[in-house]
Short mmCIF file of C-alpha atoms and ligand atoms in Angstrom, two decimals:
data_model
loop_
_atom_site.label_atom_id
_atom_site.label_comp_id
_atom_site.label_asym_id
_atom_site.label_seq_id
_atom_site.Cartn_x
_atom_site.Cartn_y
_atom_site.Cartn_z
CA MET A 1 -67.37 192.12 57.84
CA GLU A 2 -64.45 193.47 59.86
CA GLU A 3 -65.26 196.87 61.81
CA PRO A 4 -64.37 200.19 59.42
CA ARG A 5 -60.76 200.78 61.50
CA ASN A 6 -60.87 204.87 60.83
CA TRP A 7 -64.20 206.06 61.25
CA GLY A 8 -64.60 208.51 63.83
CA LYS A 9 -60.77 208.53 64.69
CA TRP A 10 -60.41 211.87 63.23
CA GLY A 11 -63.93 213.21 64.65
CA PRO A 12 -67.37 212.56 63.08
CA ASP A 13 -66.95 215.61 60.59
CA ASP A 14 -63.54 214.27 59.06
CA GLU A 15 -63.19 213.98 55.79
CA ARG A 16 -59.31 213.66 55.23
CA GLY A 17 -58.41 210.22 56.43
CA THR A 18 -55.01 209.24 56.57
CA ALA A 19 -53.75 212.69 55.24
CA ASN A 20 -54.55 213.67 59.20
CA TYR A 21 -51.24 210.97 59.63
CA ILE A 22 -48.92 213.49 58.21
CA THR A 23 -48.15 216.35 61.05
CA PRO A 24 -45.99 219.22 60.47
CA GLN A 25 -42.87 216.94 61.91
CA VAL A 26 -43.84 214.23 59.62
CA THR A 27 -43.90 216.70 56.61
CA ALA A 28 -40.09 218.56 58.01
CA GLN A 29 -38.53 215.19 58.55
CA ALA A 30 -39.42 214.26 55.06
CA ALA A 31 -37.90 217.19 54.10
CA ARG A 32 -34.39 216.22 55.18
CA LEU A 33 -34.22 213.46 52.68
CA VAL A 34 -33.77 216.09 49.88
CA GLN A 35 -30.18 216.10 49.98
CA ARG A 36 -29.34 216.07 46.35
CA GLY A 37 -31.57 218.10 44.74
CA ARG A 38 -32.96 215.62 42.39
CA THR A 39 -36.92 215.92 41.48
CA TYR A 40 -38.53 212.95 39.66
CA PRO A 41 -42.02 213.43 38.17
CA LEU A 42 -44.04 210.33 38.79
CA ALA A 43 -46.80 210.92 36.07
CA ILE A 44 -47.19 208.85 32.60
CA GLN A 45 -47.80 211.56 29.46
CA LEU A 46 -51.63 212.50 29.40
CA LYS A 47 -52.78 211.96 26.06
CA ALA A 48 -55.65 210.11 24.29
CA LYS A 49 -53.81 207.20 23.21
CA ALA A 50 -52.57 206.25 26.98
CA PRO A 51 -53.04 203.14 29.22
CA ILE A 52 -56.38 204.03 31.33
CA PHE A 53 -58.62 201.74 33.59
CA PRO A 54 -60.77 199.70 30.78
CA GLY A 55 -64.03 200.99 29.91
CA ARG A 56 -63.08 204.64 30.83
CA HIS A 57 -63.32 207.25 27.57
CA LYS A 58 -59.92 208.12 26.15
CA ASN A 59 -58.48 211.93 26.99
CA TRP A 60 -59.77 214.35 24.33
CA HIS A 61 -57.30 217.28 23.60
CA VAL A 62 -57.93 220.09 21.37
CA ALA A 63 -56.40 223.45 21.18
CA THR A 64 -57.97 226.68 19.89
CA TYR A 65 -55.69 229.20 18.70
CA HIS A 66 -55.10 232.70 16.34
CA ASN A 67 -52.76 234.28 13.98
CA LEU A 68 -50.50 232.06 13.35
CA SER A 69 -48.59 233.65 10.92
CA GLY A 70 -48.69 237.40 12.18
CA PRO A 71 -48.27 240.10 11.66
CA GLY A 72 -48.35 240.80 15.75
CA ARG A 73 -49.62 238.95 18.63
CA GLY A 74 -51.24 235.42 18.01
CA GLY A 75 -52.38 233.07 21.10
CA SER A 76 -52.95 229.34 21.95
CA GLU A 77 -54.52 227.70 24.28
CA ASP A 78 -56.30 224.10 24.82
CA ILE A 79 -59.47 222.62 26.09
CA LEU A 80 -59.09 219.17 28.05
CA MET A 81 -61.72 216.83 28.25
CA MET A 82 -60.96 213.79 30.55
CA HIS A 83 -62.03 211.97 33.22
CA THR A 84 -60.45 212.72 36.55
CA HIS A 85 -59.12 209.26 36.76
CA GLY A 86 -58.13 209.22 33.44
CA THR A 87 -54.43 209.55 33.85
CA THR A 88 -51.80 209.14 36.73
CA HIS A 89 -54.31 210.38 39.48
CA VAL A 90 -55.44 209.78 42.82
CA ASP A 91 -58.75 208.81 44.42
CA ALA A 92 -61.09 210.68 46.59
CA LEU A 93 -62.61 209.12 49.63
CA CYS A 94 -65.66 208.84 48.07
CA HIS A 95 -64.14 207.03 45.26
CA VAL A 96 -65.39 203.67 46.55
CA PHE A 97 -68.22 202.70 49.21
CA ARG A 98 -69.99 199.82 50.35
CA ASP A 99 -73.40 199.12 52.01
CA GLY A 100 -74.35 202.63 50.64
CA LYS A 101 -71.71 204.14 53.43
CA LEU A 102 -68.71 206.43 52.36
CA TYR A 103 -65.81 206.68 54.85
CA ASN A 104 -66.96 207.84 58.04
CA GLY A 105 -70.14 206.74 57.69
CA TYR A 106 -71.45 209.11 55.61
CA PRO A 107 -74.42 207.88 53.45
CA ALA A 108 -73.59 207.79 49.93
CA THR A 109 -77.32 208.56 49.31
CA ASP A 110 -76.81 212.37 50.57
CA ALA A 111 -73.56 212.71 49.33
CA ILE A 112 -73.27 211.95 45.95
CA ASP A 113 -75.29 212.98 43.06
CA ALA A 114 -74.93 214.34 38.96
CA THR A 115 -73.22 217.54 40.58
CA GLY A 116 -70.57 215.45 42.59
CA THR A 117 -69.96 214.87 45.88
CA ARG A 118 -70.95 216.69 49.08
CA LYS A 119 -69.00 214.25 51.47
CA ASN A 120 -65.04 213.15 51.07
CA ALA A 121 -64.30 215.36 48.01
CA ILE A 122 -60.49 215.62 46.38
CA SER A 123 -60.92 219.36 47.40
CA ASN A 124 -60.14 218.28 51.04
CA VAL A 125 -56.80 216.79 50.58
CA GLY A 126 -55.21 219.92 49.91
CA GLY A 127 -51.61 218.55 49.48
CA LEU A 128 -49.53 214.99 51.20
CA VAL A 129 -45.87 216.15 51.69
CA THR A 130 -44.30 213.07 53.58
CA ARG A 131 -41.83 210.32 53.00
CA GLY A 132 -42.30 207.82 49.84
CA LEU A 133 -40.83 204.86 50.12
CA LEU A 134 -40.46 202.72 46.25
CA VAL A 135 -41.44 199.17 46.84
CA ASP A 136 -39.64 197.72 43.76
CA ILE A 137 -41.12 193.99 43.66
CA ALA A 138 -40.16 193.65 39.76
CA GLY A 139 -36.87 194.79 40.57
CA ALA A 140 -36.62 192.23 43.50
CA ARG A 141 -37.72 189.46 41.58
CA GLY A 142 -35.22 190.79 38.95
CA VAL A 143 -37.98 190.82 36.00
CA GLU A 144 -39.36 193.56 33.76
CA SER A 145 -42.75 193.23 35.17
CA LEU A 146 -44.63 190.77 36.88
CA GLU A 147 -46.95 188.27 35.71
CA PRO A 148 -50.23 189.51 35.28
CA HIS A 149 -52.23 186.90 38.12
CA HIS A 150 -49.37 188.32 40.80
CA VAL A 151 -50.85 188.96 43.76
CA ILE A 152 -48.45 191.06 46.01
CA GLY A 153 -48.33 190.39 49.44
CA VAL A 154 -47.06 191.51 52.92
CA ASP A 155 -44.02 188.83 52.94
CA GLU A 156 -42.99 190.28 49.79
CA ILE A 157 -43.18 193.73 50.40
CA GLU A 158 -41.59 193.65 54.00
CA ALA A 159 -38.78 191.39 52.30
CA ALA A 160 -38.35 194.52 49.49
CA LEU A 161 -38.42 196.80 52.39
CA ALA A 162 -35.50 195.12 54.37
CA GLU A 163 -33.20 194.38 50.91
CA ARG A 164 -33.01 198.40 51.59
CA ASP A 165 -32.81 198.61 55.19
CA LEU A 166 -36.14 200.52 55.00
CA ARG A 167 -39.10 200.01 57.29
CA VAL A 168 -42.47 201.76 57.38
CA ARG A 169 -43.49 204.31 59.41
CA SER A 170 -46.95 206.13 60.09
CA GLY A 171 -47.75 208.82 57.88
CA ASP A 172 -45.62 207.02 54.94
CA VAL A 173 -46.34 206.98 51.15
CA LEU A 174 -45.62 203.21 49.53
CA LEU A 175 -45.12 203.37 45.66
CA PHE A 176 -45.33 199.52 44.24
CA ARG A 177 -43.43 199.03 41.25
CA THR A 178 -44.86 196.22 39.46
CA GLY A 179 -43.41 196.57 35.90
CA TRP A 180 -46.71 196.46 34.33
CA LEU A 181 -46.56 200.08 32.99
CA ASN A 182 -44.20 198.03 30.48
CA VAL A 183 -46.49 195.98 29.37
CA TRP A 184 -48.91 198.56 27.91
CA ALA A 185 -46.33 200.11 24.88
CA ARG A 186 -46.15 196.40 23.80
CA ASP A 187 -49.68 194.88 24.36
CA ALA A 188 -52.24 197.28 25.56
CA GLU A 189 -54.94 194.62 25.43
CA ARG A 190 -52.89 192.27 27.89
CA PHE A 191 -52.74 195.29 29.70
CA ASP A 192 -55.96 195.68 30.18
CA ALA A 193 -57.25 192.15 30.50
CA GLN A 194 -55.79 191.46 34.05
CA GLN A 195 -52.87 192.78 36.28
CA PRO A 196 -50.59 192.00 39.03
CA GLY A 197 -50.80 194.43 42.35
CA ILE A 198 -51.17 194.48 45.89
CA GLY A 199 -53.75 192.09 47.93
CA ALA A 200 -56.32 193.11 50.42
CA GLU A 201 -53.91 191.65 53.32
CA VAL A 202 -51.86 194.93 52.00
CA ALA A 203 -54.61 197.05 52.68
CA HIS A 204 -55.14 195.64 56.04
CA TRP A 205 -51.07 195.76 56.76
CA ALA A 206 -50.97 199.16 55.58
CA GLY A 207 -53.82 200.26 57.93
CA ARG A 208 -51.90 198.84 61.04
CA HIS A 209 -48.77 200.94 59.96
CA GLU A 210 -50.86 203.96 59.12
CA ILE A 211 -49.85 204.20 55.92
CA VAL A 212 -51.24 207.32 54.28
CA ALA A 213 -51.40 206.43 50.57
CA MET A 214 -50.49 203.88 48.41
CA GLY A 215 -49.43 203.95 44.51
CA ALA A 216 -48.52 201.46 41.59
CA ASP A 217 -47.82 201.54 38.02
CA ASN A 218 -50.98 199.69 37.08
CA SER A 219 -54.50 200.94 36.54
CA ALA A 220 -55.89 200.08 39.88
CA VAL A 221 -53.02 199.50 42.55
CA GLU A 222 -54.31 196.26 43.59
CA ALA A 223 -54.39 193.05 41.60
CA TYR A 224 -57.29 193.06 39.27
CA PRO A 225 -59.49 191.40 38.79
CA THR A 226 -59.64 189.22 41.84
CA GLU A 227 -62.68 186.97 43.32
CA ASP A 228 -63.40 190.03 45.67
CA ARG A 229 -63.67 192.73 43.38
CA LEU A 230 -61.74 196.09 44.50
CA ALA A 231 -60.98 194.29 47.66
CA VAL A 232 -58.16 196.97 48.41
CA HIS A 233 -60.44 199.97 47.51
CA VAL A 234 -63.04 198.92 49.82
CA GLU A 235 -60.68 198.37 52.75
CA PHE A 236 -58.09 201.16 52.02
CA ILE A 237 -60.38 203.92 50.86
CA ARG A 238 -63.67 203.14 52.35
CA ASN A 239 -62.52 201.71 55.80
CA GLN A 240 -59.46 203.46 56.32
CA GLY A 241 -59.79 206.88 54.91
CA GLY A 242 -56.72 206.21 52.81
CA TYR A 243 -55.41 207.11 49.30
CA LEU A 244 -54.73 205.42 46.08
CA ILE A 245 -52.85 206.30 43.33
CA GLU A 246 -52.86 204.70 39.76
CA LEU A 247 -50.66 204.72 36.82
CA LEU A 248 -47.40 205.93 38.25
CA ASP A 249 -44.53 206.01 36.22
CA LEU A 250 -41.65 204.57 38.41
CA GLU A 251 -39.12 203.70 36.16
CA GLN A 252 -36.95 206.16 37.01
CA LEU A 253 -36.65 206.28 40.07
CA ALA A 254 -35.85 202.39 40.15
CA ALA A 255 -33.48 202.62 37.45
CA GLU A 256 -31.82 205.08 39.47
CA GLY A 257 -32.04 202.99 42.60
CA VAL A 258 -34.08 205.62 44.38
CA HIS A 259 -35.85 204.06 47.37
CA GLU A 260 -36.48 206.82 50.00
CA PHE A 261 -37.77 210.64 48.94
CA MET A 262 -39.85 213.52 50.10
CA PHE A 263 -43.29 212.60 48.24
CA VAL A 264 -45.28 215.74 46.92
CA LEU A 265 -48.86 215.35 45.63
CA ALA A 266 -51.20 218.42 44.96
CA PRO A 267 -54.84 216.86 43.75
CA LEU A 268 -56.62 219.79 41.46
CA ASN A 269 -58.94 221.85 43.96
CA ILE A 270 -61.62 220.74 42.38
CA ALA A 271 -65.38 221.14 44.03
CA ARG A 272 -66.93 218.23 44.93
CA GLY A 273 -64.43 215.98 42.78
CA MET A 274 -64.01 212.64 43.04
CA GLY A 275 -60.36 212.15 41.93
CA SER A 276 -58.00 214.48 40.28
CA PRO A 277 -55.05 213.99 37.94
CA VAL A 278 -51.56 214.60 39.29
CA THR A 279 -47.97 214.38 38.74
CA PRO A 280 -46.82 213.38 42.17
CA LEU A 281 -43.05 213.91 42.33
CA ALA A 282 -40.51 212.30 44.50
CA VAL A 283 -37.40 214.60 45.67
CA CYS A 284 -34.62 213.47 47.25
C1 UVW B 301 -60.43 201.77 39.81
O1 UVW B 301 -61.90 202.34 40.04
C2 UVW B 301 -60.75 200.00 39.12
O2 UVW B 301 -59.60 202.34 39.55
P1 UVW B 301 -59.27 203.74 40.04
O3 UVW B 301 -59.25 203.47 41.41
O4 UVW B 301 -57.83 204.20 39.74
O5 UVW B 301 -60.22 205.06 39.60
#
């Protein structure tokens, strides 16, 4: 197996991984991409019947309220019970490990128990504000969605970016559009059975280019299932300290031809959390 690439790169105590690539200069440069003042929220709707990785429980949402018909003050609030990975979300760096070791070499046995994680928790992320690029593979192929067995490779990504005169740089976030989200509304079973996404070579390529995060409009970012189960998760999260963002809605960005933007993501500050629901924003 290849040596973990980024372990120790930001010190023996690091728990932020590739978020370290986002320097103040990187954020300031991304902010200069905001010209029109348009904001695109990239989350799917959070509700019980919505796309979710197979095997996870559906979200549970119930309201409490009083004094609906008055007179005087009434009120309402609600309770949400869900997987932190149960809708559009970002994976914490503890989410996937191998041979009992988390990103940066932390032993899983010391870190993880039923109360959460002591290492690489989502609360270390803070915020990611950097340049985002839409890599619209379905659009480049002129299809509504890729075939379920389609494994996106590096050549395809570089070609899609070159078509837009874009090149990746250190600190970027890449959002891959497969069109697979479109399948869910028509056929949820097909959506769950297999999905197109990136392959392991892309995770290695992303590491060489100092990519902070990769996201997609499917439920695992990577093609699934594959022979080497969750190989992208292992390489990108555990070996490189990179962030994966699943179940994005990239339709409006694609429809309006927005390929380069300031990307903003702020996970919930969940102590010992292993992921967080998010509404990432593309601003241009
Ligand atoms: C898997 O673990 C497959 O998905 P996610 O990273 O979205 O939680």
